[in-house]
PDB file of C-alpha atoms in Angstrom:
ATOM      1  CA  MET A   1       1.918 -71.663  -5.223  1.00 47.00           C
ATOM      2  CA  THR A   2      -0.217 -72.793  -8.166  1.00 48.00           C
ATOM      3  CA  GLN A   3      -2.933 -70.205  -9.380  1.00 51.00           C
ATOM      4  CA  SER A   4      -5.236 -72.330  -8.393  1.00 54.00           C
ATOM      5  CA  SER A   5      -3.985 -71.838  -4.773  1.00 68.00           C
ATOM      6  CA  LEU A   6      -3.642 -68.212  -4.740  1.00 79.00           C
ATOM      7  CA  PRO A   7      -6.296 -66.262  -2.846  1.00 82.00           C
ATOM      8  CA  ALA A   8      -9.130 -64.520  -4.718  1.00 88.00           C
ATOM      9  CA  ALA A   9      -8.846 -61.076  -5.665  1.00 89.00           C
ATOM     10  CA  GLY A  10      -9.838 -58.687  -2.751  1.00 91.00           C
ATOM     11  CA  TRP A  11      -8.520 -56.377   0.072  1.00 91.00           C
ATOM     12  CA  TYR A  12      -6.141 -57.973   2.518  1.00 90.00           C
ATOM     13  CA  PRO A  13      -3.939 -56.976   5.260  1.00 90.00           C
ATOM     14  CA  ALA A  14      -0.582 -57.056   3.848  1.00 87.00           C
ATOM     15  CA  ALA A  15       2.429 -58.237   5.915  1.00 87.00           C
ATOM     16  CA  HIS A  16       4.878 -56.124   3.924  1.00 87.00           C
ATOM     17  CA  ALA A  17       2.869 -53.004   4.629  1.00 86.00           C
ATOM     18  CA  ASN A  18       2.675 -53.649   8.453  1.00 88.00           C
ATOM     19  CA  GLY A  19      -1.010 -55.163   8.240  1.00 86.00           C
ATOM     20  CA  GLU A  20      -2.259 -52.160   6.209  1.00 90.00           C
ATOM     21  CA  GLN A  21      -5.140 -52.994   3.682  1.00 91.00           C
ATOM     22  CA  ARG A  22      -3.766 -53.725  -0.084  1.00 91.00           C
ATOM     23  CA  TYR A  23      -5.444 -54.845  -2.840  1.00 91.00           C
ATOM     24  CA  TRP A  24      -4.636 -58.566  -4.258  1.00 90.00           C
ATOM     25  CA  ASP A  25      -5.619 -58.787  -7.551  1.00 89.00           C
ATOM     26  CA  GLY A  26      -5.317 -62.570  -7.599  1.00 86.00           C
ATOM     27  CA  ALA A  27      -1.705 -62.697  -8.651  1.00 87.00           C
ATOM     28  CA  ALA A  28       0.434 -59.755  -7.173  1.00 89.00           C
ATOM     29  CA  TRP A  29      -0.080 -56.963  -4.742  1.00 89.00           C
ATOM     30  CA  ILE A  30      -1.346 -53.712  -6.162  1.00 89.00           C
ATOM     31  CA  GLU A  31       0.591 -50.876  -4.612  1.00 83.00           C
ATOM     32  CA  PRO A  32      -1.543 -47.727  -4.066  1.00 75.00           C
ATOM     33  CA  THR A  33      -0.180 -44.424  -5.813  1.00 67.00           C
ATOM     34  CA  ALA A  34      -2.552 -42.412  -3.329  1.00 52.00           C
ATOM     35  CA  PRO A  35      -3.912 -42.794  -0.025  1.00 52.00           C
ATOM     36  CA  VAL A  36      -5.398 -46.392   0.493  1.00 47.00           C
ATOM     37  CA  PRO A  37      -9.286 -46.156   0.404  1.00 50.00           C
ATOM     38  CA  VAL A  38     -11.629 -48.132   2.820  1.00 48.00           C
ATOM     39  CA  PRO A  39     -12.793 -50.618   1.147  1.00 50.00           C
ATOM     40  CA  GLY A  40     -16.744 -50.402   0.056  1.00 54.00           C
ATOM     41  CA  GLN A  41     -16.528 -46.479   0.665  1.00 49.00           C
ATOM     42  CA  LYS A  42     -16.930 -44.283  -2.539  1.00 50.00           C
ATOM     43  CA  GLN A  43     -14.227 -41.925  -2.813  1.00 48.00           C
ATOM     44  CA  GLY A  44     -14.516 -38.356  -4.194  1.00 46.00           C
ATOM     45  CA  PHE A  45     -13.087 -37.360  -7.635  1.00 42.00           C
ATOM     46  CA  PHE A  46     -10.061 -35.305  -5.615  1.00 42.00           C
ATOM     47  CA  THR A  47      -9.458 -38.251  -3.486  1.00 41.00           C
ATOM     48  CA  ARG A  48      -8.990 -40.936  -6.450  1.00 45.00           C
ATOM     49  CA  SER A  49      -5.791 -41.105  -8.314  1.00 45.00           C
ATOM     50  CA  VAL A  50      -6.815 -41.187 -11.864  1.00 43.00           C
ATOM     51  CA  THR A  51      -3.259 -42.018 -13.266  1.00 45.00           C
ATOM     52  CA  ARG A  52      -1.581 -44.078 -15.612  1.00 48.00           C
ATOM     53  CA  ARG A  53      -1.595 -46.894 -13.211  1.00 50.00           C
ATOM     54  CA  THR A  54      -5.518 -46.781 -13.196  1.00 53.00           C
ATOM     55  CA  GLY A  55      -5.354 -47.414 -16.681  1.00 52.00           C
ATOM     56  CA  ALA A  56      -2.715 -50.173 -16.462  1.00 52.00           C
ATOM     57  CA  ILE A  57      -4.765 -51.942 -13.887  1.00 56.00           C
ATOM     58  CA  VAL A  58      -7.854 -51.703 -16.255  1.00 51.00           C
ATOM     59  CA  ALA A  59      -5.810 -53.203 -19.109  1.00 54.00           C
ATOM     60  CA  GLY A  60      -4.172 -55.700 -17.084  1.00 56.00           C
ATOM     61  CA  SER A  61      -7.273 -56.700 -15.357  1.00 55.00           C
ATOM     62  CA  ALA A  62      -9.224 -56.996 -18.538  1.00 52.00           C
ATOM     63  CA  LEU A  63      -6.064 -59.244 -19.808  1.00 55.00           C
ATOM     64  CA  VAL A  64      -5.924 -61.610 -17.268  1.00 53.00           C
ATOM     65  CA  LEU A  65      -9.848 -62.073 -17.402  1.00 53.00           C
ATOM     66  CA  GLY A  66      -9.239 -62.907 -21.456  1.00 55.00           C
ATOM     67  CA  LEU A  67      -6.569 -65.466 -20.585  1.00 54.00           C
ATOM     68  CA  LEU A  68      -8.677 -66.922 -17.826  1.00 53.00           C
ATOM     69  CA  LEU A  69     -11.467 -67.089 -20.024  1.00 52.00           C
ATOM     70  CA  GLY A  70      -9.899 -68.504 -22.954  1.00 52.00           C
ATOM     71  CA  ALA A  71      -7.839 -71.059 -20.850  1.00 51.00           C
ATOM     72  CA  GLY A  72     -11.376 -72.257 -20.112  1.00 49.00           C
ATOM     73  CA  MET A  73     -10.816 -72.501 -16.610  1.00 46.00           C
ATOM     74  CA  GLY A  74     -13.804 -73.964 -14.625  1.00 47.00           C
ATOM     75  CA  SER A  75     -12.827 -74.164 -11.078  1.00 56.00           C
ATOM     76  CA  THR A  76     -14.662 -72.229  -8.261  1.00 69.00           C
ATOM     77  CA  THR A  77     -11.423 -70.340  -7.756  1.00 72.00           C
ATOM     78  CA  ALA A  78     -11.143 -69.346 -11.287  1.00 61.00           C
ATOM     79  CA  GLN A  79     -14.339 -68.149 -11.557  1.00 68.00           C
ATOM     80  CA  THR A  80     -14.540 -66.033  -7.981  1.00 79.00           C
ATOM     81  CA  GLN A  81     -11.110 -64.450  -9.711  1.00 69.00           C
ATOM     82  CA  VAL A  82     -12.753 -63.853 -13.041  1.00 65.00           C
ATOM     83  CA  ALA A  83     -15.758 -62.174 -10.958  1.00 75.00           C
ATOM     84  CA  SER A  84     -13.799 -60.219  -9.032  1.00 77.00           C
ATOM     85  CA  LEU A  85     -11.618 -59.036 -11.903  1.00 76.00           C
ATOM     86  CA  ALA A  86     -14.832 -58.349 -13.618  1.00 73.00           C
ATOM     87  CA  SER A  87     -15.963 -56.411 -10.851  1.00 81.00           C
ATOM     88  CA  GLU A  88     -12.892 -54.450 -10.350  1.00 82.00           C
ATOM     89  CA  VAL A  89     -12.591 -53.608 -14.200  1.00 74.00           C
ATOM     90  CA  SER A  90     -16.294 -52.139 -14.068  1.00 79.00           C
ATOM     91  CA  SER A  91     -15.518 -50.170 -10.807  1.00 83.00           C
ATOM     92  CA  LEU A  92     -12.408 -48.592 -12.489  1.00 83.00           C
ATOM     93  CA  GLN A  93     -14.300 -47.961 -15.951  1.00 80.00           C
ATOM     94  CA  THR A  94     -17.011 -46.381 -13.814  1.00 87.00           C
ATOM     95  CA  GLU A  95     -14.250 -44.133 -11.931  1.00 86.00           C
ATOM     96  CA  VAL A  96     -12.552 -43.295 -15.184  1.00 79.00           C
ATOM     97  CA  ALA A  97     -15.806 -42.005 -16.794  1.00 83.00           C
ATOM     98  CA  GLU A  98     -16.837 -39.998 -13.843  1.00 86.00           C
ATOM     99  CA  ALA A  99     -13.156 -38.516 -13.724  1.00 84.00           C
ATOM    100  CA  ALA A 100     -13.870 -37.672 -17.430  1.00 82.00           C
ATOM    101  CA  GLU A 101     -17.058 -36.299 -16.793  1.00 84.00           C
ATOM    102  CA  THR A 102     -15.814 -34.429 -14.036  1.00 88.00           C
ATOM    103  CA  VAL A 103     -12.858 -32.967 -15.832  1.00 82.00           C
ATOM    104  CA  THR A 104     -15.234 -32.146 -18.792  1.00 87.00           C
ATOM    105  CA  ASP A 105     -17.346 -30.240 -16.194  1.00 86.00           C
ATOM    106  CA  ALA A 106     -14.493 -28.445 -14.939  1.00 87.00           C
ATOM    107  CA  GLY A 107     -13.274 -27.749 -18.081  1.00 85.00           C
ATOM    108  CA  ALA A 108     -16.415 -26.159 -19.101  1.00 88.00           C
ATOM    109  CA  ASP A 109     -16.467 -24.204 -15.874  1.00 89.00           C
ATOM    110  CA  VAL A 110     -13.076 -22.649 -16.493  1.00 89.00           C
ATOM    111  CA  GLN A 111     -13.973 -21.512 -20.057  1.00 89.00           C
ATOM    112  CA  ALA A 112     -17.185 -20.084 -18.557  1.00 91.00           C
ATOM    113  CA  ALA A 113     -15.250 -18.562 -15.943  1.00 90.00           C
ATOM    114  CA  ALA A 114     -12.811 -17.331 -18.451  1.00 92.00           C
ATOM    115  CA  ALA A 115     -15.280 -15.942 -20.674  1.00 93.00           C
ATOM    116  CA  GLN A 116     -16.691 -14.105 -17.685  1.00 92.00           C
ATOM    117  CA  VAL A 117     -13.199 -12.755 -16.471  1.00 93.00           C
ATOM    118  CA  ALA A 118     -13.015 -11.506 -20.223  1.00 93.00           C
ATOM    119  CA  GLU A 119     -16.136  -9.909 -20.206  1.00 90.00           C
ATOM    120  CA  ALA A 120     -15.219  -7.770 -16.948  1.00 93.00           C
ATOM    121  CA  LYS A 121     -12.061  -6.744 -18.338  1.00 92.00           C
ATOM    122  CA  ALA A 122     -14.024  -5.566 -21.420  1.00 93.00           C
ATOM    123  CA  GLU A 123     -16.269  -3.576 -19.300  1.00 91.00           C
ATOM    124  CA  VAL A 124     -13.473  -2.446 -16.776  1.00 93.00           C
ATOM    125  CA  GLU A 125     -11.584  -0.855 -19.936  1.00 92.00           C
ATOM    126  CA  LYS A 126     -14.974   0.439 -21.290  1.00 92.00           C
ATOM    127  CA  VAL A 127     -15.300   2.447 -17.678  1.00 92.00           C
ATOM    128  CA  LYS A 128     -12.068   3.401 -17.907  1.00 92.00           C
ATOM    129  CA  GLY A 129     -12.686   5.092 -21.464  1.00 92.00           C
ATOM    130  CA  GLN A 130     -15.688   6.857 -19.983  1.00 92.00           C
ATOM    131  CA  LEU A 131     -13.716   8.087 -17.134  1.00 89.00           C
ATOM    132  CA  ALA A 132     -11.026   9.514 -19.190  1.00 93.00           C
ATOM    133  CA  ALA A 133     -13.548  11.090 -21.458  1.00 92.00           C
ATOM    134  CA  SER A 134     -15.517  12.601 -18.574  1.00 89.00           C
ATOM    135  CA  THR A 135     -12.079  13.895 -16.834  1.00 92.00           C
ATOM    136  CA  SER A 136     -11.082  15.684 -20.259  1.00 90.00           C
ATOM    137  CA  LYS A 137     -14.680  17.214 -20.442  1.00 88.00           C
ATOM    138  CA  ILE A 138     -14.348  18.334 -17.026  1.00 93.00           C
ATOM    139  CA  THR A 139     -11.084  19.735 -17.780  1.00 92.00           C
ATOM    140  CA  GLU A 140     -12.332  21.490 -20.728  1.00 90.00           C
ATOM    141  CA  MET A 141     -15.244  23.313 -18.632  1.00 91.00           C
ATOM    142  CA  GLU A 142     -12.900  24.514 -16.150  1.00 93.00           C
ATOM    143  CA  THR A 143     -10.712  26.134 -18.426  1.00 92.00           C
ATOM    144  CA  ALA A 144     -13.651  27.645 -19.959  1.00 93.00           C
ATOM    145  CA  ALA A 145     -15.103  28.732 -16.650  1.00 92.00           C
ATOM    146  CA  THR A 146     -11.393  30.127 -15.762  1.00 93.00           C
ATOM    147  CA  ALA A 147     -11.652  32.263 -19.229  1.00 92.00           C
ATOM    148  CA  ALA A 148     -14.983  33.424 -18.455  1.00 93.00           C
ATOM    149  CA  GLN A 149     -14.160  34.662 -15.083  1.00 94.00           C
ATOM    150  CA  ALA A 150     -11.077  36.593 -16.170  1.00 93.00           C
ATOM    151  CA  GLU A 151     -13.573  38.169 -18.850  1.00 91.00           C
ATOM    152  CA  LEU A 152     -16.220  39.093 -16.422  1.00 90.00           C
ATOM    153  CA  ASP A 153     -13.465  40.673 -13.919  1.00 93.00           C
ATOM    154  CA  SER A 154     -12.082  42.793 -16.928  1.00 92.00           C
ATOM    155  CA  ARG A 155     -15.584  44.076 -17.973  1.00 90.00           C
ATOM    156  CA  ALA A 156     -16.477  44.993 -14.191  1.00 92.00           C
ATOM    157  CA  SER A 157     -13.172  46.970 -13.989  1.00 89.00           C
ATOM    158  CA  GLN A 158     -14.056  48.837 -17.571  1.00 92.00           C
ATOM    159  CA  ILE A 159     -17.480  49.497 -15.881  1.00 94.00           C
ATOM    160  CA  ALA A 160     -15.952  50.956 -12.710  1.00 91.00           C
ATOM    161  CA  ASP A 161     -13.704  53.271 -14.863  1.00 87.00           C
ATOM    162  CA  LEU A 162     -16.665  54.398 -16.656  1.00 89.00           C
ATOM    163  CA  GLN A 163     -18.878  54.994 -13.553  1.00 88.00           C
ATOM    164  CA  GLY A 164     -16.111  57.152 -12.325  1.00 84.00           C
ATOM    165  CA  LYS A 165     -15.620  59.088 -15.548  1.00 84.00           C
ATOM    166  CA  VAL A 166     -19.604  59.694 -15.415  1.00 85.00           C
ATOM    167  CA  SER A 167     -19.568  60.533 -11.760  1.00 80.00           C
ATOM    168  CA  ALA A 168     -16.612  63.363 -12.362  1.00 78.00           C
ATOM    169  CA  GLN A 169     -18.356  64.829 -15.206  1.00 79.00           C
ATOM    170  CA  SER A 170     -22.042  64.986 -13.747  1.00 73.00           C
ATOM    171  CA  ALA A 171     -20.773  66.395 -10.224  1.00 62.00           C
ATOM    172  CA  PRO A 172     -22.474  69.912  -9.356  1.00 65.00           C
ATOM    173  CA  ALA A 173     -19.975  72.823 -10.027  1.00 62.00           C
ATOM    174  CA  PRO A 174     -18.988  74.294  -6.439  1.00 66.00           C
ATOM    175  CA  ALA A 175     -20.745  77.220  -4.983  1.00 67.00           C
ATOM    176  CA  PRO A 176     -19.168  80.505  -5.179  1.00 70.00           C
ATOM    177  CA  ALA A 177     -17.638  81.742  -1.954  1.00 67.00           C
ATOM    178  CA  PRO A 178     -19.807  84.567  -0.301  1.00 68.00           C
ATOM    179  CA  ALA A 179     -18.632  87.933  -0.185  1.00 62.00           C
ATOM    180  CA  PRO A 180     -16.989  89.276   2.722  1.00 63.00           C
ATOM    181  CA  ALA A 181     -19.409  91.079   4.888  1.00 54.00           C
ATOM    182  CA  GLN A 182     -18.961  94.830   4.632  1.00 54.00           C
ATOM    183  CA  PRO A 183     -17.857  96.642   8.024  1.00 50.00           C
ATOM    184  CA  VAL A 184     -20.613  98.651   9.349  1.00 48.00           C
ATOM    185  CA  ALA A 185     -19.744 102.196   9.869  1.00 47.00           C
ATOM    186  CA  PRO A 186     -20.104 103.444  13.390  1.00 50.00           C
ATOM    187  CA  SER A 187     -23.620 105.440  14.090  1.00 55.00           C
ATOM    188  CA  ALA A 188     -23.508 109.044  14.574  1.00 70.00           C
ATOM    189  CA  VAL A 189     -26.753 108.945  16.543  1.00 78.00           C
ATOM    190  CA  SER A 190     -26.164 110.015  20.253  1.00 81.00           C
ATOM    191  CA  TYR A 191     -28.635 110.730  23.280  1.00 83.00           C
ATOM    192  CA  LYS A 192     -27.761 113.166  25.755  1.00 86.00           C
ATOM    193  CA  ASN A 193     -30.121 111.400  28.408  1.00 88.00           C
ATOM    194  CA  CYS A 194     -32.450 108.943  28.525  1.00 90.00           C
ATOM    195  CA  SER A 195     -35.448 111.280  27.889  1.00 88.00           C
ATOM    196  CA  GLU A 196     -33.757 112.151  24.662  1.00 88.00           C
ATOM    197  CA  ALA A 197     -33.847 108.325  23.840  1.00 85.00           C
ATOM    198  CA  ARG A 198     -37.414 108.124  24.803  1.00 88.00           C
ATOM    199  CA  ALA A 199     -38.262 110.739  22.821  1.00 88.00           C
ATOM    200  CA  ALA A 200     -36.621 109.091  19.789  1.00 86.00           C
ATOM    201  CA  GLY A 201     -38.406 105.869  20.390  1.00 85.00           C
ATOM    202  CA  ALA A 202     -35.054 104.189  21.232  1.00 81.00           C
ATOM    203  CA  ALA A 203     -35.316 103.275  24.790  1.00 79.00           C
ATOM    204  CA  PRO A 204     -33.995 100.934  26.207  1.00 86.00           C
ATOM    205  CA  VAL A 205     -30.917 101.240  24.312  1.00 85.00           C
ATOM    206  CA  ARG A 206     -28.839  97.960  24.469  1.00 89.00           C
ATOM    207  CA  ARG A 207     -25.002  97.760  24.137  1.00 88.00           C
ATOM    208  CA  GLY A 208     -24.367  97.986  20.112  1.00 86.00           C
ATOM    209  CA  ASP A 209     -27.604  99.822  19.174  1.00 87.00           C
ATOM    210  CA  PRO A 210     -26.789 103.182  17.711  1.00 86.00           C
ATOM    211  CA  GLY A 211     -26.862 105.765  20.551  1.00 82.00           C
ATOM    212  CA  TYR A 212     -25.795 103.533  23.363  1.00 85.00           C
ATOM    213  CA  GLY A 213     -23.385 105.057  25.594  1.00 85.00           C
ATOM    214  CA  LYS A 214     -22.329 104.427  29.175  1.00 85.00           C
ATOM    215  CA  HIS A 215     -23.715 107.498  30.390  1.00 86.00           C
ATOM    216  CA  LEU A 216     -27.338 105.828  29.858  1.00 84.00           C
ATOM    217  CA  ASP A 217     -26.775 102.470  31.249  1.00 86.00           C
ATOM    218  CA  ARG A 218     -25.608 103.665  34.682  1.00 85.00           C
ATOM    219  CA  ASP A 219     -26.248 100.053  36.336  1.00 86.00           C
ATOM    220  CA  GLY A 220     -23.692  98.569  33.572  1.00 83.00           C
ATOM    221  CA  ASP A 221     -25.780  95.739  32.787  1.00 88.00           C
ATOM    222  CA  GLY A 222     -25.757  96.507  29.020  1.00 86.00           C
ATOM    223  CA  VAL A 223     -28.820  97.904  28.952  1.00 88.00           C
ATOM    224  CA  GLY A 224     -29.593 101.944  29.170  1.00 86.00           C
ATOM    225  CA  CYS A 225     -32.768 103.604  29.527  1.00 85.00           C
ATOM    226  CA  GLU A 226     -34.559 100.854  31.235  1.00 81.00           C
TER     227      GLU A 226
END
């Protein structure tokens, strides 16, 4: 086939690809290095393959465009091919620029995230240092509290000993034991009869009283001369 008989650049069903859409650049099929995009649908950055092949396509298309222009091809087919190549070059340049911008933005985001991570790590280390200092201070306070409690216990024991000594010294002396009672000598008083007891003013005479006698207590109730 001569160059003028070749189809214009564009998307066509490719026989070697089982009828799938492939891009014809006007001279050869361009095999995709990534999933084939739907013609006319703008692809996202992460679905486009910005590879060396993309750069090669741009450079090759620009070279073909220059050759066509230099050859002075004025036919309708050549003009169509030139317009198609120019459009493809412009589209690829736009994609490359967008990809570069996206990569730049992503790099800036990564740097910002890295800075935030570094700041967070520094803050964590600072908090760890403060926690360690607080833990050490708490340990010192606990040790001091333990020593103070031991001192208080020792002083309380000393105070208890002193109080015991003071109580022992201030206790009153025991009272002397009472003297044993002296036995009462038996009475020498006696009454011959109740008349004599009444005359002496001793009636009635009870058992244990001086002058009591059974002859005065005839009924035996312990009271004589009733």
